[in-house]
JSON list of C-alpha atoms in Angstrom, two decimals:
[
{"chain": "A", "resi": 1, "resn": "UNK", "atom": "CA", "xyz": [-7.63, 78.07, 124.86]},
{"chain": "A", "resi": 2, "resn": "UNK", "atom": "CA", "xyz": [-5.76, 81.16, 126.06]},
{"chain": "A", "resi": 3, "resn": "UNK", "atom": "CA", "xyz": [-2.02, 81.56, 125.52]},
{"chain": "A", "resi": 4, "resn": "UNK", "atom": "CA", "xyz": [-1.46, 81.56, 129.30]},
{"chain": "A", "resi": 5, "resn": "UNK", "atom": "CA", "xyz": [-3.24, 78.20, 129.60]},
{"chain": "A", "resi": 6, "resn": "UNK", "atom": "CA", "xyz": [-1.18, 76.78, 126.73]},
{"chain": "A", "resi": 7, "resn": "UNK", "atom": "CA", "xyz": [1.94, 77.91, 128.59]},
{"chain": "A", "resi": 8, "resn": "UNK", "atom": "CA", "xyz": [0.68, 76.27, 131.78]},
{"chain": "A", "resi": 9, "resn": "UNK", "atom": "CA", "xyz": [0.18, 72.98, 129.94]},
{"chain": "A", "resi": 10, "resn": "UNK", "atom": "CA", "xyz": [3.72, 73.22, 128.62]},
{"chain": "A", "resi": 11, "resn": "UNK", "atom": "CA", "xyz": [5.09, 73.80, 132.12]},
{"chain": "A", "resi": 12, "resn": "UNK", "atom": "CA", "xyz": [3.25, 70.75, 133.46]},
{"chain": "A", "resi": 13, "resn": "UNK", "atom": "CA", "xyz": [4.49, 68.56, 130.62]},
{"chain": "A", "resi": 14, "resn": "UNK", "atom": "CA", "xyz": [8.14, 69.62, 130.54]},
{"chain": "A", "resi": 15, "resn": "UNK", "atom": "CA", "xyz": [9.18, 70.87, 134.00]},
{"chain": "A", "resi": 16, "resn": "UNK", "atom": "CA", "xyz": [10.15, 68.96, 137.15]},
{"chain": "A", "resi": 17, "resn": "UNK", "atom": "CA", "xyz": [7.43, 68.37, 139.73]},
{"chain": "A", "resi": 18, "resn": "UNK", "atom": "CA", "xyz": [9.28, 70.67, 142.12]},
{"chain": "A", "resi": 19, "resn": "UNK", "atom": "CA", "xyz": [9.27, 73.42, 139.48]},
{"chain": "A", "resi": 20, "resn": "UNK", "atom": "CA", "xyz": [5.54, 72.91, 138.88]},
{"chain": "A", "resi": 21, "resn": "UNK", "atom": "CA", "xyz": [4.85, 73.15, 142.63]},
{"chain": "A", "resi": 22, "resn": "UNK", "atom": "CA", "xyz": [6.70, 76.47, 142.80]},
{"chain": "A", "resi": 23, "resn": "UNK", "atom": "CA", "xyz": [4.83, 77.66, 139.71]},
{"chain": "A", "resi": 24, "resn": "UNK", "atom": "CA", "xyz": [1.48, 76.84, 141.34]},
{"chain": "A", "resi": 25, "resn": "UNK", "atom": "CA", "xyz": [2.06, 79.17, 144.31]},
{"chain": "A", "resi": 26, "resn": "UNK", "atom": "CA", "xyz": [-0.09, 82.16, 143.39]},
{"chain": "A", "resi": 27, "resn": "UNK", "atom": "CA", "xyz": [-2.09, 80.26, 140.75]},
{"chain": "A", "resi": 28, "resn": "UNK", "atom": "CA", "xyz": [-5.84, 80.91, 140.67]},
{"chain": "A", "resi": 29, "resn": "UNK", "atom": "CA", "xyz": [-7.98, 77.78, 141.15]},
{"chain": "A", "resi": 30, "resn": "UNK", "atom": "CA", "xyz": [-11.63, 77.99, 140.08]},
{"chain": "A", "resi": 31, "resn": "UNK", "atom": "CA", "xyz": [-14.71, 75.78, 140.27]},
{"chain": "A", "resi": 32, "resn": "UNK", "atom": "CA", "xyz": [-17.47, 76.60, 137.80]},
{"chain": "A", "resi": 33, "resn": "UNK", "atom": "CA", "xyz": [-20.78, 75.45, 139.30]},
{"chain": "A", "resi": 34, "resn": "UNK", "atom": "CA", "xyz": [-23.73, 74.00, 137.35]},
{"chain": "A", "resi": 35, "resn": "UNK", "atom": "CA", "xyz": [-25.53, 77.37, 137.52]},
{"chain": "A", "resi": 36, "resn": "UNK", "atom": "CA", "xyz": [-22.44, 78.96, 135.89]},
{"chain": "A", "resi": 37, "resn": "UNK", "atom": "CA", "xyz": [-21.44, 80.79, 139.07]},
{"chain": "A", "resi": 38, "resn": "UNK", "atom": "CA", "xyz": [-17.81, 80.47, 140.12]},
{"chain": "A", "resi": 39, "resn": "UNK", "atom": "CA", "xyz": [-15.90, 79.87, 143.33]},
{"chain": "A", "resi": 40, "resn": "UNK", "atom": "CA", "xyz": [-12.16, 80.35, 143.53]},
{"chain": "A", "resi": 41, "resn": "UNK", "atom": "CA", "xyz": [-8.99, 81.62, 145.08]},
{"chain": "A", "resi": 42, "resn": "UNK", "atom": "CA", "xyz": [-5.21, 81.68, 144.92]},
{"chain": "A", "resi": 43, "resn": "UNK", "atom": "CA", "xyz": [-3.04, 78.69, 145.82]},
{"chain": "A", "resi": 44, "resn": "UNK", "atom": "CA", "xyz": [-0.72, 79.64, 148.68]},
{"chain": "A", "resi": 45, "resn": "UNK", "atom": "CA", "xyz": [0.45, 76.25, 149.96]},
{"chain": "A", "resi": 46, "resn": "UNK", "atom": "CA", "xyz": [1.19, 73.03, 148.05]},
{"chain": "A", "resi": 47, "resn": "UNK", "atom": "CA", "xyz": [3.33, 69.92, 148.28]},
{"chain": "A", "resi": 48, "resn": "UNK", "atom": "CA", "xyz": [5.27, 67.98, 145.64]},
{"chain": "A", "resi": 49, "resn": "UNK", "atom": "CA", "xyz": [5.15, 64.17, 145.56]},
{"chain": "A", "resi": 50, "resn": "UNK", "atom": "CA", "xyz": [7.82, 62.50, 143.48]},
{"chain": "A", "resi": 51, "resn": "UNK", "atom": "CA", "xyz": [6.20, 59.21, 142.67]},
{"chain": "A", "resi": 52, "resn": "UNK", "atom": "CA", "xyz": [8.11, 55.92, 142.51]},
{"chain": "A", "resi": 53, "resn": "UNK", "atom": "CA", "xyz": [11.04, 56.96, 144.72]},
{"chain": "A", "resi": 54, "resn": "UNK", "atom": "CA", "xyz": [9.06, 59.07, 147.19]},
{"chain": "A", "resi": 55, "resn": "UNK", "atom": "CA", "xyz": [8.09, 56.96, 150.19]},
{"chain": "A", "resi": 56, "resn": "UNK", "atom": "CA", "xyz": [5.26, 59.38, 151.04]},
{"chain": "A", "resi": 57, "resn": "UNK", "atom": "CA", "xyz": [3.65, 59.18, 147.59]},
{"chain": "A", "resi": 58, "resn": "UNK", "atom": "CA", "xyz": [0.67, 56.94, 146.83]},
{"chain": "A", "resi": 59, "resn": "UNK", "atom": "CA", "xyz": [2.55, 55.79, 143.73]},
{"chain": "A", "resi": 60, "resn": "UNK", "atom": "CA", "xyz": [5.71, 54.83, 145.64]},
{"chain": "A", "resi": 61, "resn": "UNK", "atom": "CA", "xyz": [7.34, 51.83, 144.01]},
{"chain": "A", "resi": 62, "resn": "UNK", "atom": "CA", "xyz": [5.07, 52.27, 140.96]},
{"chain": "A", "resi": 63, "resn": "UNK", "atom": "CA", "xyz": [2.14, 51.06, 143.03]},
{"chain": "A", "resi": 64, "resn": "UNK", "atom": "CA", "xyz": [-0.88, 50.59, 140.76]},
{"chain": "A", "resi": 65, "resn": "UNK", "atom": "CA", "xyz": [-4.32, 50.23, 142.29]},
{"chain": "A", "resi": 66, "resn": "UNK", "atom": "CA", "xyz": [-7.73, 51.52, 141.17]},
{"chain": "A", "resi": 67, "resn": "UNK", "atom": "CA", "xyz": [-7.31, 54.35, 143.65]},
{"chain": "A", "resi": 68, "resn": "UNK", "atom": "CA", "xyz": [-4.18, 55.76, 142.00]},
{"chain": "A", "resi": 69, "resn": "UNK", "atom": "CA", "xyz": [-4.91, 55.11, 138.32]},
{"chain": "A", "resi": 70, "resn": "UNK", "atom": "CA", "xyz": [-5.26, 58.85, 137.62]},
{"chain": "A", "resi": 71, "resn": "UNK", "atom": "CA", "xyz": [-1.65, 59.40, 138.71]},
{"chain": "A", "resi": 72, "resn": "UNK", "atom": "CA", "xyz": [-0.49, 57.50, 135.61]},
{"chain": "A", "resi": 73, "resn": "UNK", "atom": "CA", "xyz": [-2.46, 59.68, 133.20]},
{"chain": "A", "resi": 74, "resn": "UNK", "atom": "CA", "xyz": [-1.60, 62.89, 131.32]},
{"chain": "A", "resi": 75, "resn": "UNK", "atom": "CA", "xyz": [-0.13, 65.99, 132.97]},
{"chain": "A", "resi": 76, "resn": "UNK", "atom": "CA", "xyz": [-2.88, 68.08, 134.51]},
{"chain": "A", "resi": 77, "resn": "UNK", "atom": "CA", "xyz": [-5.05, 65.08, 135.37]},
{"chain": "A", "resi": 78, "resn": "UNK", "atom": "CA", "xyz": [-6.96, 65.61, 138.61]},
{"chain": "A", "resi": 79, "resn": "UNK", "atom": "CA", "xyz": [-6.21, 63.02, 141.30]},
{"chain": "A", "resi": 80, "resn": "UNK", "atom": "CA", "xyz": [-8.65, 63.21, 144.21]},
{"chain": "A", "resi": 81, "resn": "UNK", "atom": "CA", "xyz": [-8.42, 60.90, 147.18]},
{"chain": "A", "resi": 82, "resn": "UNK", "atom": "CA", "xyz": [-10.29, 60.48, 150.43]},
{"chain": "A", "resi": 83, "resn": "UNK", "atom": "CA", "xyz": [-8.56, 61.01, 153.76]},
{"chain": "A", "resi": 84, "resn": "UNK", "atom": "CA", "xyz": [-10.89, 60.35, 156.69]},
{"chain": "A", "resi": 85, "resn": "UNK", "atom": "CA", "xyz": [-13.96, 62.41, 155.70]},
{"chain": "A", "resi": 86, "resn": "UNK", "atom": "CA", "xyz": [-12.12, 64.84, 153.43]},
{"chain": "A", "resi": 87, "resn": "UNK", "atom": "CA", "xyz": [-11.32, 64.94, 149.73]},
{"chain": "A", "resi": 88, "resn": "UNK", "atom": "CA", "xyz": [-7.77, 66.01, 148.83]},
{"chain": "A", "resi": 89, "resn": "UNK", "atom": "CA", "xyz": [-6.83, 67.55, 145.48]},
{"chain": "A", "resi": 90, "resn": "UNK", "atom": "CA", "xyz": [-3.71, 66.61, 143.52]},
{"chain": "A", "resi": 91, "resn": "UNK", "atom": "CA", "xyz": [-2.61, 67.50, 140.00]},
{"chain": "A", "resi": 92, "resn": "UNK", "atom": "CA", "xyz": [-0.49, 65.14, 137.88]},
{"chain": "A", "resi": 93, "resn": "UNK", "atom": "CA", "xyz": [2.69, 66.94, 136.80]},
{"chain": "A", "resi": 94, "resn": "UNK", "atom": "CA", "xyz": [4.58, 64.55, 134.52]},
{"chain": "A", "resi": 95, "resn": "UNK", "atom": "CA", "xyz": [3.95, 62.72, 131.23]},
{"chain": "A", "resi": 96, "resn": "UNK", "atom": "CA", "xyz": [1.68, 59.68, 131.30]},
{"chain": "A", "resi": 97, "resn": "UNK", "atom": "CA", "xyz": [3.25, 56.73, 133.09]},
{"chain": "A", "resi": 98, "resn": "UNK", "atom": "CA", "xyz": [5.36, 58.93, 135.42]},
{"chain": "A", "resi": 99, "resn": "UNK", "atom": "CA", "xyz": [3.17, 59.18, 138.54]},
{"chain": "A", "resi": 100, "resn": "UNK", "atom": "CA", "xyz": [4.22, 62.43, 140.17]},
{"chain": "A", "resi": 101, "resn": "UNK", "atom": "CA", "xyz": [2.01, 65.26, 141.35]},
{"chain": "A", "resi": 102, "resn": "UNK", "atom": "CA", "xyz": [1.33, 68.28, 143.51]},
{"chain": "A", "resi": 103, "resn": "UNK", "atom": "CA", "xyz": [-1.16, 68.34, 146.38]},
{"chain": "A", "resi": 104, "resn": "UNK", "atom": "CA", "xyz": [-2.97, 71.62, 147.06]},
{"chain": "A", "resi": 105, "resn": "UNK", "atom": "CA", "xyz": [-2.93, 72.53, 150.77]},
{"chain": "A", "resi": 106, "resn": "UNK", "atom": "CA", "xyz": [-4.03, 76.16, 151.15]},
{"chain": "A", "resi": 107, "resn": "UNK", "atom": "CA", "xyz": [-6.14, 78.63, 149.17]},
{"chain": "A", "resi": 108, "resn": "UNK", "atom": "CA", "xyz": [-6.59, 82.37, 149.71]},
{"chain": "A", "resi": 109, "resn": "UNK", "atom": "CA", "xyz": [-10.22, 83.12, 148.93]},
{"chain": "A", "resi": 110, "resn": "UNK", "atom": "CA", "xyz": [-11.34, 85.42, 146.17]},
{"chain": "A", "resi": 111, "resn": "UNK", "atom": "CA", "xyz": [-13.50, 88.05, 147.93]},
{"chain": "A", "resi": 112, "resn": "UNK", "atom": "CA", "xyz": [-16.17, 87.48, 145.27]},
{"chain": "A", "resi": 113, "resn": "UNK", "atom": "CA", "xyz": [-16.44, 83.86, 146.47]},
{"chain": "A", "resi": 114, "resn": "UNK", "atom": "CA", "xyz": [-16.20, 84.52, 150.19]},
{"chain": "A", "resi": 115, "resn": "UNK", "atom": "CA", "xyz": [-19.84, 84.32, 151.24]},
{"chain": "A", "resi": 116, "resn": "UNK", "atom": "CA", "xyz": [-20.66, 81.10, 149.41]},
{"chain": "A", "resi": 117, "resn": "UNK", "atom": "CA", "xyz": [-17.40, 79.39, 150.36]},
{"chain": "A", "resi": 118, "resn": "UNK", "atom": "CA", "xyz": [-17.97, 80.31, 154.00]},
{"chain": "A", "resi": 119, "resn": "UNK", "atom": "CA", "xyz": [-21.44, 78.81, 153.73]},
{"chain": "A", "resi": 120, "resn": "UNK", "atom": "CA", "xyz": [-20.00, 75.63, 152.23]},
{"chain": "A", "resi": 121, "resn": "UNK", "atom": "CA", "xyz": [-17.82, 75.41, 155.33]},
{"chain": "A", "resi": 122, "resn": "UNK", "atom": "CA", "xyz": [-20.70, 75.77, 157.77]},
{"chain": "A", "resi": 123, "resn": "UNK", "atom": "CA", "xyz": [-20.17, 79.46, 158.41]},
{"chain": "A", "resi": 124, "resn": "UNK", "atom": "CA", "xyz": [-16.43, 79.33, 159.10]},
{"chain": "A", "resi": 125, "resn": "UNK", "atom": "CA", "xyz": [-14.69, 82.67, 158.68]},
{"chain": "A", "resi": 126, "resn": "UNK", "atom": "CA", "xyz": [-11.26, 83.95, 157.74]},
{"chain": "A", "resi": 127, "resn": "UNK", "atom": "CA", "xyz": [-8.40, 81.58, 157.03]},
{"chain": "A", "resi": 128, "resn": "UNK", "atom": "CA", "xyz": [-10.24, 78.68, 158.70]},
{"chain": "A", "resi": 129, "resn": "UNK", "atom": "CA", "xyz": [-12.38, 78.42, 155.57]},
{"chain": "A", "resi": 130, "resn": "UNK", "atom": "CA", "xyz": [-9.57, 77.11, 153.36]},
{"chain": "A", "resi": 131, "resn": "UNK", "atom": "CA", "xyz": [-6.22, 76.81, 155.16]},
{"chain": "A", "resi": 132, "resn": "UNK", "atom": "CA", "xyz": [-6.07, 73.04, 154.78]},
{"chain": "A", "resi": 133, "resn": "UNK", "atom": "CA", "xyz": [-6.40, 70.57, 151.90]},
{"chain": "A", "resi": 134, "resn": "UNK", "atom": "CA", "xyz": [-9.75, 69.13, 152.94]},
{"chain": "A", "resi": 135, "resn": "UNK", "atom": "CA", "xyz": [-11.13, 72.52, 153.93]},
{"chain": "A", "resi": 136, "resn": "UNK", "atom": "CA", "xyz": [-10.48, 74.14, 150.56]},
{"chain": "A", "resi": 137, "resn": "UNK", "atom": "CA", "xyz": [-12.16, 71.28, 148.67]},
{"chain": "A", "resi": 138, "resn": "UNK", "atom": "CA", "xyz": [-15.26, 71.59, 150.85]},
{"chain": "A", "resi": 139, "resn": "UNK", "atom": "CA", "xyz": [-15.23, 75.38, 150.43]},
{"chain": "A", "resi": 140, "resn": "UNK", "atom": "CA", "xyz": [-15.01, 75.04, 146.64]},
{"chain": "A", "resi": 141, "resn": "UNK", "atom": "CA", "xyz": [-17.83, 72.50, 146.56]},
{"chain": "A", "resi": 142, "resn": "UNK", "atom": "CA", "xyz": [-15.68, 69.96, 144.71]},
{"chain": "A", "resi": 143, "resn": "UNK", "atom": "CA", "xyz": [-17.02, 66.41, 144.38]},
{"chain": "A", "resi": 144, "resn": "UNK", "atom": "CA", "xyz": [-15.31, 63.10, 143.56]},
{"chain": "A", "resi": 145, "resn": "UNK", "atom": "CA", "xyz": [-16.72, 63.34, 140.03]},
{"chain": "A", "resi": 146, "resn": "UNK", "atom": "CA", "xyz": [-13.67, 65.38, 139.00]},
{"chain": "A", "resi": 147, "resn": "UNK", "atom": "CA", "xyz": [-11.36, 62.39, 139.48]},
{"chain": "A", "resi": 148, "resn": "UNK", "atom": "CA", "xyz": [-9.48, 61.79, 136.22]},
{"chain": "A", "resi": 149, "resn": "UNK", "atom": "CA", "xyz": [-10.62, 65.01, 134.57]},
{"chain": "A", "resi": 150, "resn": "UNK", "atom": "CA", "xyz": [-8.23, 67.78, 133.48]},
{"chain": "A", "resi": 151, "resn": "UNK", "atom": "CA", "xyz": [-7.24, 70.78, 135.57]},
{"chain": "A", "resi": 152, "resn": "UNK", "atom": "CA", "xyz": [-6.92, 72.68, 132.29]},
{"chain": "A", "resi": 153, "resn": "UNK", "atom": "CA", "xyz": [-10.36, 72.07, 130.80]},
{"chain": "A", "resi": 154, "resn": "UNK", "atom": "CA", "xyz": [-12.83, 70.74, 133.38]},
{"chain": "A", "resi": 155, "resn": "UNK", "atom": "CA", "xyz": [-15.17, 72.84, 135.52]},
{"chain": "A", "resi": 156, "resn": "UNK", "atom": "CA", "xyz": [-12.44, 72.61, 138.18]},
{"chain": "A", "resi": 157, "resn": "UNK", "atom": "CA", "xyz": [-9.51, 74.38, 136.55]},
{"chain": "A", "resi": 158, "resn": "UNK", "atom": "CA", "xyz": [-6.60, 76.75, 136.93]},
{"chain": "A", "resi": 159, "resn": "UNK", "atom": "CA", "xyz": [-6.71, 80.31, 135.53]},
{"chain": "A", "resi": 160, "resn": "UNK", "atom": "CA", "xyz": [-3.13, 81.43, 134.78]},
{"chain": "A", "resi": 161, "resn": "UNK", "atom": "CA", "xyz": [-4.32, 84.86, 133.66]},
{"chain": "A", "resi": 162, "resn": "UNK", "atom": "CA", "xyz": [-5.39, 85.52, 137.29]},
{"chain": "A", "resi": 163, "resn": "UNK", "atom": "CA", "xyz": [-2.11, 84.31, 138.82]},
{"chain": "A", "resi": 164, "resn": "UNK", "atom": "CA", "xyz": [-0.51, 86.43, 141.55]},
{"chain": "A", "resi": 165, "resn": "UNK", "atom": "CA", "xyz": [3.21, 86.73, 142.20]},
{"chain": "A", "resi": 166, "resn": "UNK", "atom": "CA", "xyz": [4.38, 85.84, 145.72]},
{"chain": "A", "resi": 167, "resn": "UNK", "atom": "CA", "xyz": [7.04, 88.06, 147.20]},
{"chain": "A", "resi": 168, "resn": "UNK", "atom": "CA", "xyz": [8.87, 85.02, 148.57]},
{"chain": "A", "resi": 169, "resn": "UNK", "atom": "CA", "xyz": [8.23, 81.27, 148.32]},
{"chain": "A", "resi": 170, "resn": "UNK", "atom": "CA", "xyz": [9.37, 79.24, 151.30]},
{"chain": "A", "resi": 171, "resn": "UNK", "atom": "CA", "xyz": [10.54, 75.63, 150.89]},
{"chain": "A", "resi": 172, "resn": "UNK", "atom": "CA", "xyz": [9.54, 73.53, 153.91]},
{"chain": "A", "resi": 173, "resn": "UNK", "atom": "CA", "xyz": [9.07, 69.87, 154.90]},
{"chain": "A", "resi": 174, "resn": "UNK", "atom": "CA", "xyz": [5.66, 68.45, 154.04]},
{"chain": "A", "resi": 175, "resn": "UNK", "atom": "CA", "xyz": [3.04, 68.12, 156.78]},
{"chain": "A", "resi": 176, "resn": "UNK", "atom": "CA", "xyz": [1.93, 64.75, 158.16]},
{"chain": "A", "resi": 177, "resn": "UNK", "atom": "CA", "xyz": [4.77, 62.67, 156.70]},
{"chain": "A", "resi": 178, "resn": "UNK", "atom": "CA", "xyz": [6.18, 60.73, 159.69]},
{"chain": "A", "resi": 179, "resn": "UNK", "atom": "CA", "xyz": [8.57, 57.80, 159.56]},
{"chain": "A", "resi": 180, "resn": "UNK", "atom": "CA", "xyz": [9.48, 58.12, 155.88]},
{"chain": "A", "resi": 181, "resn": "UNK", "atom": "CA", "xyz": [13.24, 58.43, 156.29]},
{"chain": "A", "resi": 182, "resn": "UNK", "atom": "CA", "xyz": [14.77, 61.32, 154.36]},
{"chain": "A", "resi": 183, "resn": "UNK", "atom": "CA", "xyz": [11.38, 62.03, 152.78]},
{"chain": "A", "resi": 184, "resn": "UNK", "atom": "CA", "xyz": [9.97, 63.25, 156.09]},
{"chain": "A", "resi": 185, "resn": "UNK", "atom": "CA", "xyz": [12.24, 66.31, 156.14]},
{"chain": "A", "resi": 186, "resn": "UNK", "atom": "CA", "xyz": [12.80, 66.97, 152.45]},
{"chain": "A", "resi": 187, "resn": "UNK", "atom": "CA", "xyz": [11.74, 70.55, 151.54]},
{"chain": "A", "resi": 188, "resn": "UNK", "atom": "CA", "xyz": [8.96, 69.60, 149.12]},
{"chain": "A", "resi": 189, "resn": "UNK", "atom": "CA", "xyz": [6.33, 71.99, 150.48]},
{"chain": "A", "resi": 190, "resn": "UNK", "atom": "CA", "xyz": [6.06, 75.43, 148.86]},
{"chain": "A", "resi": 191, "resn": "UNK", "atom": "CA", "xyz": [4.22, 78.33, 150.50]},
{"chain": "A", "resi": 192, "resn": "UNK", "atom": "CA", "xyz": [3.65, 82.05, 150.01]},
{"chain": "A", "resi": 193, "resn": "UNK", "atom": "CA", "xyz": [5.50, 83.58, 152.94]},
{"chain": "A", "resi": 194, "resn": "UNK", "atom": "CA", "xyz": [3.26, 85.71, 155.14]},
{"chain": "A", "resi": 195, "resn": "UNK", "atom": "CA", "xyz": [-0.06, 84.49, 153.77]},
{"chain": "A", "resi": 196, "resn": "UNK", "atom": "CA", "xyz": [-2.72, 83.78, 156.42]},
{"chain": "A", "resi": 197, "resn": "UNK", "atom": "CA", "xyz": [-4.20, 80.87, 154.45]},
{"chain": "A", "resi": 198, "resn": "UNK", "atom": "CA", "xyz": [-1.02, 78.79, 154.75]},
{"chain": "A", "resi": 199, "resn": "UNK", "atom": "CA", "xyz": [-1.68, 75.71, 156.87]},
{"chain": "A", "resi": 200, "resn": "UNK", "atom": "CA", "xyz": [-0.69, 76.26, 160.52]},
{"chain": "A", "resi": 201, "resn": "UNK", "atom": "CA", "xyz": [0.44, 79.81, 159.80]},
{"chain": "A", "resi": 202, "resn": "UNK", "atom": "CA", "xyz": [1.32, 81.77, 162.93]},
{"chain": "A", "resi": 203, "resn": "UNK", "atom": "CA", "xyz": [-0.62, 85.02, 163.26]},
{"chain": "A", "resi": 204, "resn": "UNK", "atom": "CA", "xyz": [2.61, 86.86, 164.09]},
{"chain": "A", "resi": 205, "resn": "UNK", "atom": "CA", "xyz": [4.03, 85.87, 160.69]},
{"chain": "A", "resi": 206, "resn": "UNK", "atom": "CA", "xyz": [1.09, 87.12, 158.62]},
{"chain": "A", "resi": 207, "resn": "UNK", "atom": "CA", "xyz": [2.05, 90.03, 156.34]},
{"chain": "A", "resi": 208, "resn": "UNK", "atom": "CA", "xyz": [-0.26, 92.98, 155.73]},
{"chain": "A", "resi": 209, "resn": "UNK", "atom": "CA", "xyz": [-0.06, 92.33, 151.97]},
{"chain": "A", "resi": 210, "resn": "UNK", "atom": "CA", "xyz": [-0.49, 88.56, 152.50]},
{"chain": "A", "resi": 211, "resn": "UNK", "atom": "CA", "xyz": [2.91, 88.03, 150.87]},
{"chain": "A", "resi": 212, "resn": "UNK", "atom": "CA", "xyz": [2.05, 89.21, 147.36]},
{"chain": "A", "resi": 213, "resn": "UNK", "atom": "CA", "xyz": [4.19, 91.48, 145.21]}
]
């Protein structure tokens, strides 16, 4: 295991979920396919979910169902859930028994992966390939089999050595969280300012450098 991956594990196990969410902006996410080819890109949009007290979290009130069992496992555990026809990726961010996590919402594609990820999305082009949580999972070719595996060691994993540094991280309310009291407007969404792969990004706000240092 590389020193950068050891450091990432330490951050997941010792930092707040908000701090982990900020840390993940610019992180490289990679899926190694059975033929040993790789698809990947940089996380540009993610949301923190604060578990038992967070009315928008699946683990609100320490809810325990078969669906959310992964949320109670070790930091870095992959929690995938189905929303309509889409899979959504979450990463557990706290020690076992503390069900908090970060949901990945937007991914800037690695040019080396572009053609295959576009094909996985039925020929979509540009930001439409992966500017939403369900879109990026389809583009990466991720299946439900990764549920409960580790984001550090499974074929779906982060690569800290490929991490980019955003010029500015914006803190915004999460998307699609209506009627949750104060949790609807809390700034628990973290995005790379100016990146076209941010969900619902306005074209006028896209930066030429996509927001990277």
